[in-house]
Amino acid sequence: MPLFWLALSFLTTIPAKQIPYIPGGLGKSSTLFPLIGFIIGSLVLGSMWLTELVLADPIVALIGLLVWVLLTGGLHLDGLADCCDGLLGAAPADKRLDILKDPRTGSFAVIGLILALGLKGTAIYVILETGSSNWGWLPFLLAPVLARFLILPTAIQPQARPGGMGSDFATSITKQIIGMATILPLMLIATGFVIGEPAKTIAALIFAGLGTAWWSYLARTRIGGVTGDVYGAVVETSEILILLGFCITIY
């Protein structure tokens, strides 16, 4: 339970019991990151199911997006914005880490956030419009669950700041933790096949994998390794790409 409260308080704005410092605790709690994603997805789904009774789908999609952002406190969006400025913008290699730490927001960050929120909101709307009762709920659970699992394989790569919080987090992640963390994502992936949507499920997995690999590659080549901001960019990008995977039209 201490690790659950630690993961919940770190990844969400949901009120959680305050846990005293546990050496390597955040890394150990990462086995529960997919479960926290499941809680986020369930609350987003619940908010949309309730509002869908009285509101049109475009408004329901915006409410779902708003709840999604509020539940995470913009944590991952902040990482995405920093990565857009630090990894995508034109800057000397030795300045990129300083840009990632800079609290000011640059033009690349603004553009990245607008595109991210626009794509996510649009994907939510498309799924609400086209998704059947058979599978329409799945992407809203798979996206937050799988995206938070993908933090783990990202974190075990070389660290750009060996002494940073991201490094402390990564050093506590073991093969056993990663193995346990795969259980919930695999269950949801299997559900996608069982309910008759293997193509959309596979597309979502491929898109998420490519997005994660892309950010990891940029981080390794431009700043020498990953940081906490890269974890946030991976989560946001993966969520968007998983939703988009369920938007594709398969004839």
Tab-separated table of C-alpha atoms in Angstrom:
chain	number	residue	atom	x	y	z
A	1	MET	CA	0.000	0.000	0.000
A	2	PRO	CA	2.781	2.559	0.655
A	3	LEU	CA	4.025	2.012	-2.904
A	4	PHE	CA	0.473	2.408	-4.246
A	5	TRP	CA	0.019	5.744	-2.463
A	6	LEU	CA	3.442	6.855	-3.676
A	7	ALA	CA	2.613	6.023	-7.302
A	8	LEU	CA	-0.829	7.613	-7.040
A	9	SER	CA	0.476	10.862	-5.550
A	10	PHE	CA	3.303	11.070	-8.098
A	11	LEU	CA	1.277	10.395	-11.245
A	12	THR	CA	-2.043	12.049	-10.380
A	13	THR	CA	-3.638	14.905	-8.492
A	14	ILE	CA	-5.957	12.490	-6.672
A	15	PRO	CA	-5.676	13.033	-2.896
A	16	ALA	CA	-3.416	10.302	-1.524
A	17	LYS	CA	-1.908	9.335	1.791
A	18	GLN	CA	1.454	10.999	2.314
A	19	ILE	CA	4.246	8.428	2.500
A	20	PRO	CA	7.606	9.067	4.212
A	21	TYR	CA	10.690	8.863	2.033
A	22	ILE	CA	11.468	5.327	0.885
A	23	PRO	CA	14.931	4.805	-0.668
A	24	GLY	CA	14.296	3.906	-4.297
A	25	GLY	CA	10.580	3.928	-3.521
A	26	LEU	CA	9.433	5.617	-6.701
A	27	GLY	CA	11.214	3.066	-8.877
A	28	LYS	CA	9.779	0.219	-6.819
A	29	SER	CA	6.298	1.728	-7.102
A	30	SER	CA	6.568	1.736	-10.912
A	31	THR	CA	5.202	-1.804	-10.994
A	32	LEU	CA	1.884	-0.106	-10.125
A	33	PHE	CA	2.118	2.620	-12.790
A	34	PRO	CA	-0.200	0.719	-15.187
A	35	LEU	CA	-2.736	0.361	-12.369
A	36	ILE	CA	-2.645	4.119	-11.832
A	37	GLY	CA	-3.222	4.497	-15.571
A	38	PHE	CA	-6.235	2.211	-15.277
A	39	ILE	CA	-7.660	4.432	-12.532
A	40	ILE	CA	-7.126	7.519	-14.692
A	41	GLY	CA	-8.770	5.883	-17.696
A	42	SER	CA	-11.719	4.663	-15.624
A	43	LEU	CA	-12.373	8.158	-14.283
A	44	VAL	CA	-12.124	9.669	-17.777
A	45	LEU	CA	-14.540	7.044	-19.098
A	46	GLY	CA	-16.933	7.612	-16.210
A	47	SER	CA	-16.980	11.362	-16.776
A	48	MET	CA	-17.767	10.885	-20.469
A	49	TRP	CA	-20.456	8.260	-19.898
A	50	LEU	CA	-22.227	10.612	-17.490
A	51	THR	CA	-21.995	13.715	-19.656
A	52	GLU	CA	-22.914	11.783	-22.820
A	53	LEU	CA	-26.421	11.430	-21.415
A	54	VAL	CA	-27.086	15.155	-21.731
A	55	LEU	CA	-24.421	16.631	-24.025
A	56	ALA	CA	-23.314	16.259	-27.645
A	57	ASP	CA	-20.186	14.248	-28.431
A	58	PRO	CA	-17.897	17.233	-29.223
A	59	ILE	CA	-18.541	18.644	-25.730
A	60	VAL	CA	-18.204	15.192	-24.164
A	61	ALA	CA	-14.805	14.793	-25.855
A	62	LEU	CA	-13.634	18.147	-24.490
A	63	ILE	CA	-14.803	17.194	-21.000
A	64	GLY	CA	-12.964	13.881	-21.279
A	65	LEU	CA	-9.814	15.724	-22.320
A	66	LEU	CA	-10.208	18.214	-19.471
A	67	VAL	CA	-10.656	15.460	-16.879
A	68	TRP	CA	-7.626	13.643	-18.312
A	69	VAL	CA	-5.457	16.752	-17.928
A	70	LEU	CA	-6.784	17.627	-14.466
A	71	LEU	CA	-6.203	14.104	-13.144
A	72	THR	CA	-2.530	14.249	-14.122
A	73	GLY	CA	-1.993	17.890	-13.209
A	74	GLY	CA	-0.310	18.484	-16.552
A	75	LEU	CA	2.719	16.491	-15.293
A	76	HIS	CA	3.385	14.721	-18.572
A	77	LEU	CA	2.383	17.717	-20.674
A	78	ASP	CA	5.116	19.692	-18.921
A	79	GLY	CA	7.650	17.020	-19.875
A	80	LEU	CA	6.409	17.063	-23.465
A	81	ALA	CA	6.701	20.851	-23.624
A	82	ASP	CA	10.256	20.790	-22.245
A	83	CYS	CA	11.271	18.084	-24.727
A	84	CYS	CA	9.819	20.042	-27.633
A	85	ASP	CA	11.964	23.006	-26.668
A	86	GLY	CA	15.073	21.097	-25.653
A	87	LEU	CA	15.163	18.268	-28.178
A	88	LEU	CA	13.344	19.636	-31.220
A	89	GLY	CA	14.482	23.239	-31.217
A	90	ALA	CA	17.736	24.358	-32.809
A	91	ALA	CA	20.360	24.620	-30.066
A	92	PRO	CA	23.972	23.580	-29.431
A	93	ALA	CA	24.263	20.138	-27.859
A	94	ASP	CA	25.743	21.522	-24.622
A	95	LYS	CA	22.775	23.888	-24.174
A	96	ARG	CA	19.947	21.390	-24.609
A	97	LEU	CA	20.000	20.137	-21.011
A	98	ASP	CA	19.849	23.731	-19.778
A	99	ILE	CA	16.835	24.345	-22.016
A	100	LEU	CA	15.111	21.266	-20.575
A	101	LYS	CA	15.562	22.686	-17.057
A	102	ASP	CA	14.490	26.206	-18.040
A	103	PRO	CA	10.963	26.920	-16.663
A	104	ARG	CA	10.254	29.351	-19.470
A	105	THR	CA	8.172	28.128	-22.410
A	106	GLY	CA	9.488	28.474	-25.928
A	107	SER	CA	7.725	28.460	-29.278
A	108	PHE	CA	8.342	24.746	-29.888
A	109	ALA	CA	6.729	23.932	-26.545
A	110	VAL	CA	3.645	26.012	-27.335
A	111	ILE	CA	3.274	24.423	-30.766
A	112	GLY	CA	3.793	20.950	-29.303
A	113	LEU	CA	1.162	21.438	-26.597
A	114	ILE	CA	-1.401	22.823	-29.055
A	115	LEU	CA	-0.873	19.901	-31.416
A	116	ALA	CA	-0.904	17.340	-28.598
A	117	LEU	CA	-4.119	18.578	-27.015
A	118	GLY	CA	-5.744	19.073	-30.416
A	119	LEU	CA	-4.878	15.568	-31.581
A	120	LYS	CA	-5.932	13.989	-28.297
A	121	GLY	CA	-9.256	15.803	-28.163
A	122	THR	CA	-9.976	15.005	-31.803
A	123	ALA	CA	-9.107	11.323	-31.316
A	124	ILE	CA	-11.406	11.125	-28.295
A	125	TYR	CA	-14.231	12.595	-30.367
A	126	VAL	CA	-13.646	10.225	-33.298
A	127	ILE	CA	-13.705	7.205	-30.982
A	128	LEU	CA	-16.915	8.446	-29.348
A	129	GLU	CA	-18.487	8.804	-32.786
A	130	THR	CA	-17.252	5.606	-34.402
A	131	GLY	CA	-16.642	3.234	-31.515
A	132	SER	CA	-19.201	0.554	-30.828
A	133	SER	CA	-20.318	-0.527	-27.379
A	134	ASN	CA	-18.194	-3.608	-27.990
A	135	TRP	CA	-14.813	-1.833	-28.105
A	136	GLY	CA	-15.364	1.918	-27.709
A	137	TRP	CA	-14.277	1.843	-24.072
A	138	LEU	CA	-10.991	-0.025	-24.643
A	139	PRO	CA	-8.733	2.769	-25.987
A	140	PHE	CA	-9.539	4.982	-22.986
A	141	LEU	CA	-8.161	2.295	-20.679
A	142	LEU	CA	-5.346	0.968	-22.863
A	143	ALA	CA	-3.897	4.425	-23.596
A	144	PRO	CA	-3.179	5.514	-19.984
A	145	VAL	CA	-2.214	1.979	-18.907
A	146	LEU	CA	0.242	1.193	-21.700
A	147	ALA	CA	1.669	4.730	-21.784
A	148	ARG	CA	2.632	4.514	-18.104
A	149	PHE	CA	4.123	1.079	-18.592
A	150	LEU	CA	6.331	2.496	-21.362
A	151	ILE	CA	8.002	4.745	-18.789
A	152	LEU	CA	9.819	1.668	-17.488
A	153	PRO	CA	11.663	0.553	-20.661
A	154	THR	CA	12.441	4.216	-21.318
A	155	ALA	CA	13.894	4.707	-17.839
A	156	ILE	CA	16.382	1.828	-18.014
A	157	GLN	CA	18.260	3.522	-20.856
A	158	PRO	CA	21.356	5.696	-20.241
A	159	GLN	CA	20.604	8.741	-18.116
A	160	ALA	CA	21.468	12.252	-19.296
A	161	ARG	CA	21.702	13.470	-15.674
A	162	PRO	CA	23.204	10.659	-13.560
A	163	GLY	CA	22.393	12.503	-10.347
A	164	GLY	CA	18.867	13.604	-11.191
A	165	MET	CA	15.508	12.328	-9.963
A	166	GLY	CA	15.040	10.367	-13.173
A	167	SER	CA	18.285	8.533	-12.504
A	168	ASP	CA	17.287	7.705	-8.923
A	169	PHE	CA	14.002	6.381	-10.260
A	170	ALA	CA	15.676	4.261	-12.936
A	171	THR	CA	18.216	2.581	-10.656
A	172	SER	CA	15.424	0.906	-8.656
A	173	ILE	CA	13.706	-0.665	-11.661
A	174	THR	CA	14.396	-4.395	-11.965
A	175	LYS	CA	13.396	-7.083	-14.444
A	176	GLN	CA	10.909	-8.367	-11.880
A	177	ILE	CA	9.280	-4.941	-11.590
A	178	ILE	CA	9.000	-4.646	-15.379
A	179	GLY	CA	7.605	-8.167	-15.578
A	180	MET	CA	4.912	-7.448	-13.000
A	181	ALA	CA	4.068	-4.159	-14.707
A	182	THR	CA	3.344	-5.941	-18.001
A	183	ILE	CA	0.401	-7.925	-16.597
A	184	LEU	CA	-2.314	-5.271	-16.874
A	185	PRO	CA	-1.251	-3.955	-20.318
A	186	LEU	CA	-1.139	-7.526	-21.664
A	187	MET	CA	-4.632	-8.218	-20.309
A	188	LEU	CA	-6.025	-5.167	-22.107
A	189	ILE	CA	-4.152	-6.024	-25.309
A	190	ALA	CA	-5.571	-9.548	-25.188
A	191	THR	CA	-9.025	-8.052	-24.666
A	192	GLY	CA	-8.611	-6.112	-27.913
A	193	PHE	CA	-8.155	-9.394	-29.767
A	194	VAL	CA	-10.962	-11.166	-27.918
A	195	ILE	CA	-13.560	-8.490	-28.690
A	196	GLY	CA	-12.729	-8.612	-32.389
A	197	GLU	CA	-10.537	-5.540	-32.934
A	198	PRO	CA	-7.062	-6.998	-33.497
A	199	ALA	CA	-6.166	-4.578	-36.313
A	200	LYS	CA	-6.868	-1.457	-34.263
A	201	THR	CA	-5.117	-2.946	-31.231
A	202	ILE	CA	-2.018	-3.841	-33.259
A	203	ALA	CA	-1.989	-0.382	-34.868
A	204	ALA	CA	-2.143	1.225	-31.421
A	205	LEU	CA	0.765	-0.917	-30.193
A	206	ILE	CA	2.906	-0.158	-33.244
A	207	PHE	CA	2.219	3.578	-33.043
A	208	ALA	CA	3.015	3.704	-29.322
A	209	GLY	CA	6.208	1.708	-29.790
A	210	LEU	CA	7.392	3.973	-32.600
A	211	GLY	CA	6.629	7.113	-30.589
A	212	THR	CA	8.544	5.812	-27.586
A	213	ALA	CA	11.501	4.742	-29.740
A	214	TRP	CA	11.552	8.147	-31.443
A	215	TRP	CA	11.774	10.155	-28.199
A	216	SER	CA	14.370	7.739	-26.809
A	217	TYR	CA	16.480	8.075	-29.949
A	218	LEU	CA	16.309	11.877	-29.864
A	219	ALA	CA	17.275	11.932	-26.197
A	220	ARG	CA	20.229	9.588	-26.624
A	221	THR	CA	21.594	11.359	-29.699
A	222	ARG	CA	21.023	14.950	-28.570
A	223	ILE	CA	21.609	14.938	-24.810
A	224	GLY	CA	23.306	11.588	-24.251
A	225	GLY	CA	20.421	9.849	-22.498
A	226	VAL	CA	16.926	10.181	-21.096
A	227	THR	CA	15.562	12.452	-18.355
A	228	GLY	CA	12.323	12.762	-16.405
A	229	ASP	CA	11.027	15.109	-19.092
A	230	VAL	CA	11.493	12.368	-21.677
A	231	TYR	CA	9.297	10.073	-19.560
A	232	GLY	CA	6.551	12.685	-19.704
A	233	ALA	CA	6.914	13.101	-23.463
A	234	VAL	CA	6.698	9.321	-23.893
A	235	VAL	CA	3.485	9.143	-21.864
A	236	GLU	CA	1.718	11.971	-23.693
A	237	THR	CA	2.850	10.870	-27.138
A	238	SER	CA	1.966	7.231	-26.490
A	239	GLU	CA	-1.517	8.108	-25.232
A	240	ILE	CA	-2.205	10.157	-28.350
A	241	LEU	CA	-0.844	7.509	-30.721
A	242	ILE	CA	-2.788	4.697	-29.035
A	243	LEU	CA	-5.999	6.682	-29.409
A	244	LEU	CA	-5.127	7.393	-33.040
A	245	GLY	CA	-4.526	3.686	-33.582
A	246	PHE	CA	-8.167	3.072	-32.704
A	247	CYS	CA	-9.240	5.828	-35.102
A	248	ILE	CA	-7.899	4.121	-38.213
A	249	THR	CA	-10.443	2.776	-40.666
A	250	ILE	CA	-9.972	-0.870	-41.586
A	251	TYR	CA	-12.083	-2.215	-44.451
